[in-house]
Tab-separated table of C-alpha atoms in Angstrom:
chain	number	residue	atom	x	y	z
T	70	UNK	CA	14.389	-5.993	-21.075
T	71	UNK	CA	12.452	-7.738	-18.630
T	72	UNK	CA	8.820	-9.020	-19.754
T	73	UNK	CA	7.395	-7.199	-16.788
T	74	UNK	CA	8.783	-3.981	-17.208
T	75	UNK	CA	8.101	-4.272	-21.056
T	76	UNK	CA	5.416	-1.420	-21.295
T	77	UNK	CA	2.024	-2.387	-23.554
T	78	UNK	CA	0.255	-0.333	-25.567
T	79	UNK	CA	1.687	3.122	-24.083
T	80	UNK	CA	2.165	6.288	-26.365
T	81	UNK	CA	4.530	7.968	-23.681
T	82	UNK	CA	6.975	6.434	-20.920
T	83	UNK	CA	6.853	8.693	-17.630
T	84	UNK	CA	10.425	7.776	-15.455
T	85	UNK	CA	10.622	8.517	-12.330
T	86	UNK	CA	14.296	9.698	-10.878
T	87	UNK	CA	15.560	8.778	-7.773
T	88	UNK	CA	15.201	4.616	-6.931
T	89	UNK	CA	13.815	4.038	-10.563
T	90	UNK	CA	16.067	5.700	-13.228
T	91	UNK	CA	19.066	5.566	-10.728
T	92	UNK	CA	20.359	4.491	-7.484
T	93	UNK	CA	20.416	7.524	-5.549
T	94	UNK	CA	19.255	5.948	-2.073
T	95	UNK	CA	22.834	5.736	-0.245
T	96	UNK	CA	23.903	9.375	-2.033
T	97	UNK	CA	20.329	10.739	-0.710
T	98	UNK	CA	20.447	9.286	2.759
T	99	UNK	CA	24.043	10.637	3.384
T	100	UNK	CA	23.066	14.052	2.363
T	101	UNK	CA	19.739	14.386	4.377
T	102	UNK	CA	21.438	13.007	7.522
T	103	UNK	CA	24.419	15.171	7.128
T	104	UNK	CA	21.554	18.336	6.145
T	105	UNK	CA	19.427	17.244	9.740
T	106	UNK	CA	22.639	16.539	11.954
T	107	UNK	CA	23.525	19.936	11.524
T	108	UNK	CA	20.328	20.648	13.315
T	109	UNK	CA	21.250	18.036	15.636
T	110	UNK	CA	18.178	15.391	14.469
T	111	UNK	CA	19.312	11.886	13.856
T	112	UNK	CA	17.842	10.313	10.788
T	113	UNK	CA	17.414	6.869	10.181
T	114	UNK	CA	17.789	4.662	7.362
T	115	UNK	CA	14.826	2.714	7.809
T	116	UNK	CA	12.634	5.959	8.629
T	117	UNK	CA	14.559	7.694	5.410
T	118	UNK	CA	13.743	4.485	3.081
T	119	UNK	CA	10.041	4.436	4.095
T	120	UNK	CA	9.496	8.110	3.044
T	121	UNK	CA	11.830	8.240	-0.150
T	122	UNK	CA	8.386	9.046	-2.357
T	123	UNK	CA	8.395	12.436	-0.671
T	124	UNK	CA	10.395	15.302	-1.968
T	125	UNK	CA	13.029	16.485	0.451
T	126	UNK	CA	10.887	19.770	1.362
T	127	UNK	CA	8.087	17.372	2.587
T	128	UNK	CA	10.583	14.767	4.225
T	129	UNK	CA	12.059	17.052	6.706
T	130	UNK	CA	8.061	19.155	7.194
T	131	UNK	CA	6.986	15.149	7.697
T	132	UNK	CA	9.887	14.301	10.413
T	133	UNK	CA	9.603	17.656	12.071
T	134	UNK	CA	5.446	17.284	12.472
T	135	UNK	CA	5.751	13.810	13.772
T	136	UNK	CA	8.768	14.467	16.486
T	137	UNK	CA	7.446	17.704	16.884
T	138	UNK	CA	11.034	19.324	16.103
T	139	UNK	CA	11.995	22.922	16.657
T	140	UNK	CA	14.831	23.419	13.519
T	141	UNK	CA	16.923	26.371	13.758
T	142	UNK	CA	16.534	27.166	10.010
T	143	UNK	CA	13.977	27.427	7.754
T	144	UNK	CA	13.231	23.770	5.662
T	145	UNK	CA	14.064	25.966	2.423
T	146	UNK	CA	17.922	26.323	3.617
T	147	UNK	CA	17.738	23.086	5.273
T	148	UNK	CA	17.210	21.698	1.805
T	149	UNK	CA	19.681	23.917	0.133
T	150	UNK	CA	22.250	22.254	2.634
T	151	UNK	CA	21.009	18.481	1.612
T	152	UNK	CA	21.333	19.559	-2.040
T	153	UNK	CA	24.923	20.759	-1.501
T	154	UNK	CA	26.028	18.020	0.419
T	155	UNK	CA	24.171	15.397	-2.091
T	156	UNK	CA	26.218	17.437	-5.323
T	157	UNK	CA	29.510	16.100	-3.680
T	158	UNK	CA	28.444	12.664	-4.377
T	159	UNK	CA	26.303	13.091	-7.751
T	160	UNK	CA	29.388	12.037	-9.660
T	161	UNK	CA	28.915	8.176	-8.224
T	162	UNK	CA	25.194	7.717	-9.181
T	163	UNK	CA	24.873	4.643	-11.396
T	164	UNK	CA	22.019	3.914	-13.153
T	165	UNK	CA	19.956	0.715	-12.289
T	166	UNK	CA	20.103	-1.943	-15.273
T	167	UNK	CA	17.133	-3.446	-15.568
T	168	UNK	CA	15.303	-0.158	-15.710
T	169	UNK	CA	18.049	1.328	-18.031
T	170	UNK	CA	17.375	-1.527	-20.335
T	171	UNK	CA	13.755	-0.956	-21.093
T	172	UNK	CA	15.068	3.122	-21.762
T	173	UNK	CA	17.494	1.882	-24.162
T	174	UNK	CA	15.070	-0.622	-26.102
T	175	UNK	CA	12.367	2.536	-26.127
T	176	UNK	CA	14.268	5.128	-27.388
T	177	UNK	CA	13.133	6.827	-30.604
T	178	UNK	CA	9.721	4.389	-30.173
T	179	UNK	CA	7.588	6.541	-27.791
T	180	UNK	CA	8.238	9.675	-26.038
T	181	UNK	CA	9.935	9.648	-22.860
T	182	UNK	CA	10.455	11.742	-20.014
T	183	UNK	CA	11.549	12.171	-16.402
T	184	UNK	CA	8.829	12.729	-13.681
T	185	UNK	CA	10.506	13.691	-10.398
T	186	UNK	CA	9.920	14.888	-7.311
T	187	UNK	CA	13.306	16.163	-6.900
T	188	UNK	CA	14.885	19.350	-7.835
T	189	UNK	CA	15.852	20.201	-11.418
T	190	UNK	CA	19.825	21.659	-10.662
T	191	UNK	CA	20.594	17.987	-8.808
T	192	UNK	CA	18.898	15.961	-12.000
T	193	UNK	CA	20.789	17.705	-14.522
T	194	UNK	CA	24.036	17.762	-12.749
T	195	UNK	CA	23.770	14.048	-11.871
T	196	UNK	CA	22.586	13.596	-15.263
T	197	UNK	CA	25.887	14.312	-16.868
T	198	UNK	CA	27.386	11.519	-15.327
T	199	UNK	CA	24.786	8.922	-17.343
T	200	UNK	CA	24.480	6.984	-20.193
T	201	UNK	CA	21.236	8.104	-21.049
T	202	UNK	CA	21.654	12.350	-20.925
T	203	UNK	CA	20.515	12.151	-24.356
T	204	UNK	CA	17.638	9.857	-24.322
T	205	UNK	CA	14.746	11.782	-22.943
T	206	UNK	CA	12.057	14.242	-24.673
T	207	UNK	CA	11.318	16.365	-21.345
T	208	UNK	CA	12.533	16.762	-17.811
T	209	UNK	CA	9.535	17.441	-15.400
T	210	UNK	CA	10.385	18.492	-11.658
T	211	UNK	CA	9.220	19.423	-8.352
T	212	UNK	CA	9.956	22.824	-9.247
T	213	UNK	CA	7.487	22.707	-12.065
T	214	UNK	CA	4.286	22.406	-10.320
T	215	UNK	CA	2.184	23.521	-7.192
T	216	UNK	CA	1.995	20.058	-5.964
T	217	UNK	CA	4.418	17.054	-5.399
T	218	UNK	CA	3.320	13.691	-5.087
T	219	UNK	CA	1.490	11.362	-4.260
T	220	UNK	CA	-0.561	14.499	-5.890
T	221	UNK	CA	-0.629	13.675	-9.416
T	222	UNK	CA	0.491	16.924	-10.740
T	223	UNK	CA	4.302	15.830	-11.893
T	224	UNK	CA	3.017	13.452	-14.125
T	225	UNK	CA	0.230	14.912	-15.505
T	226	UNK	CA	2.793	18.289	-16.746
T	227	UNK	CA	4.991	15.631	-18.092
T	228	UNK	CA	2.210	14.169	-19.975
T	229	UNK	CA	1.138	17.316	-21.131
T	230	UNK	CA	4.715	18.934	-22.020
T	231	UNK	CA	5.271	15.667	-24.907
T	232	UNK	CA	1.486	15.930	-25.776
T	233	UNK	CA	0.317	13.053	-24.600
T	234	UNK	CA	-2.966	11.818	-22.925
T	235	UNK	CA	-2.324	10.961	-19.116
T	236	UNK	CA	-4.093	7.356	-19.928
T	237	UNK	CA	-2.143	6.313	-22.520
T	238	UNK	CA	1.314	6.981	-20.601
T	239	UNK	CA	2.979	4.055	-18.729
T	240	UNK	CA	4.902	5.343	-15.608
T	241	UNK	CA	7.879	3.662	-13.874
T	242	UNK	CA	7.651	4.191	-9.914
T	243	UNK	CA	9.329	2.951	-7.056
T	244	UNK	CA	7.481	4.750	-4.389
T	245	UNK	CA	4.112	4.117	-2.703
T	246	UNK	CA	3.768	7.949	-3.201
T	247	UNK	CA	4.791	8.284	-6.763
T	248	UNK	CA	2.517	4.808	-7.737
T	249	UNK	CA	-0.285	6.863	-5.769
T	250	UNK	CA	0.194	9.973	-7.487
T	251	UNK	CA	0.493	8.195	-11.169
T	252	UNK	CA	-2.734	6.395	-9.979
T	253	UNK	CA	-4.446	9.224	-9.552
T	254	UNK	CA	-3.173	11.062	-12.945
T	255	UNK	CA	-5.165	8.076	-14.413
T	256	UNK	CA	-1.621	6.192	-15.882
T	257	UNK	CA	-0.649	2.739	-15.923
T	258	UNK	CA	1.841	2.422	-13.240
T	259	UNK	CA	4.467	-0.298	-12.962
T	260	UNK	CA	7.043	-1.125	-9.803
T	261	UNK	CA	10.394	-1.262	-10.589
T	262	UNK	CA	11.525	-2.119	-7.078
T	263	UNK	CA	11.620	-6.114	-7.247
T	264	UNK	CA	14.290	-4.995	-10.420
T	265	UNK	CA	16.013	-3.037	-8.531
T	266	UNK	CA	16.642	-4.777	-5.256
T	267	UNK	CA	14.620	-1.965	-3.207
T	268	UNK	CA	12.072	-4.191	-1.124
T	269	UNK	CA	8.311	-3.126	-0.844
T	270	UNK	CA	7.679	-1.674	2.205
């Protein structure tokens, strides 16, 4: 693995899912756009790729409050949609190597688990597609807790579910939300995106 994504001194490795584990960006994009065209909003990829921190829920509640949007359904079924369309794609989600190399070198050292912000029916059904379905000690979700991030909540259940104290986990982030949020659980936090060919915004 790379030397800067080696983790130091951690008793538990928090993932992230989408961006850091795997490349979902072009799979996510396609299936939000599709979800908002229906309610005849364009998305773009740049405003998509600067917000990809926030779960889908908070996404569309973010675009609608800043273009002051009138949607014809409620963001609930507007997410159900984006979920649909996104399933019809989960099948060519490929993990991203450099970050898949420091799972593989950790496994059986440390616990590990997945922190998302996304929902627990598209993990586990993209999931079976991986090379790493078997790897992980816990799978911690949006659905889990009150509060997605940048709030710290995701991580600090997935701490807690493998018994671990929040400042001795090391998370893997490629959001400014989710680096926020692991901030403020108190975690080291380290940026996968110049490894995975996502630029800093």
């Amino acid at each position: 693995m790379h030397p800067e994504l080696a983790p130091r001194q951690a008793d538990c490795l928090l993932f992230d899912w989408d961006g850091t584990l795997v490349d979902t960006q072009h799979a996510n994009y396609q299936a939000m756009a599709g979800a908002l065209a229906e309610e005849a909003v364009e998305l773009e990829q740049e405003w998509f790729d600067a917000h990809t921190g926030l779960s889908s829920g908070d996404a569309i509640k973010t675009l609608a409050e800043e273009r002051d949007l009138r949607l014809s359904r409620p963001v609930e079924e507007i997410v159900a949609r984006r979920d649909e369309l996104f399933l019809e794609k989960a099948h060519t989600v490929r993990p991203h190597t450099e970050v898949l190399k420091v799972v593989n070198a950790m496994r059986r050292q440390v616990p590990m688990a997945v922190a998302s912000g996304g929902s627990r029916r598209i993990i586990e059904v993209t999931l079976r597609d991986q090379p790493f379905r078997d790897f992980f000690d816990a799978f911690v979700t949006r659905d889990d807790v009150k509060c997605g991030k940048p709030a710290p909540d995701i991580f600090l259940r997935a701490a807690e579910v493998v018994g671990a104290e929040p400042a001795r986990c090391t998370v893997y982030e490629d959001s400014d939300e989710g680096i926020a949020a692991a901030h403020a659980a108190g975690m080291t936090v380290i940026d996968v995106r110049p490894f995975t060919g996502r630029p800093r915004p």
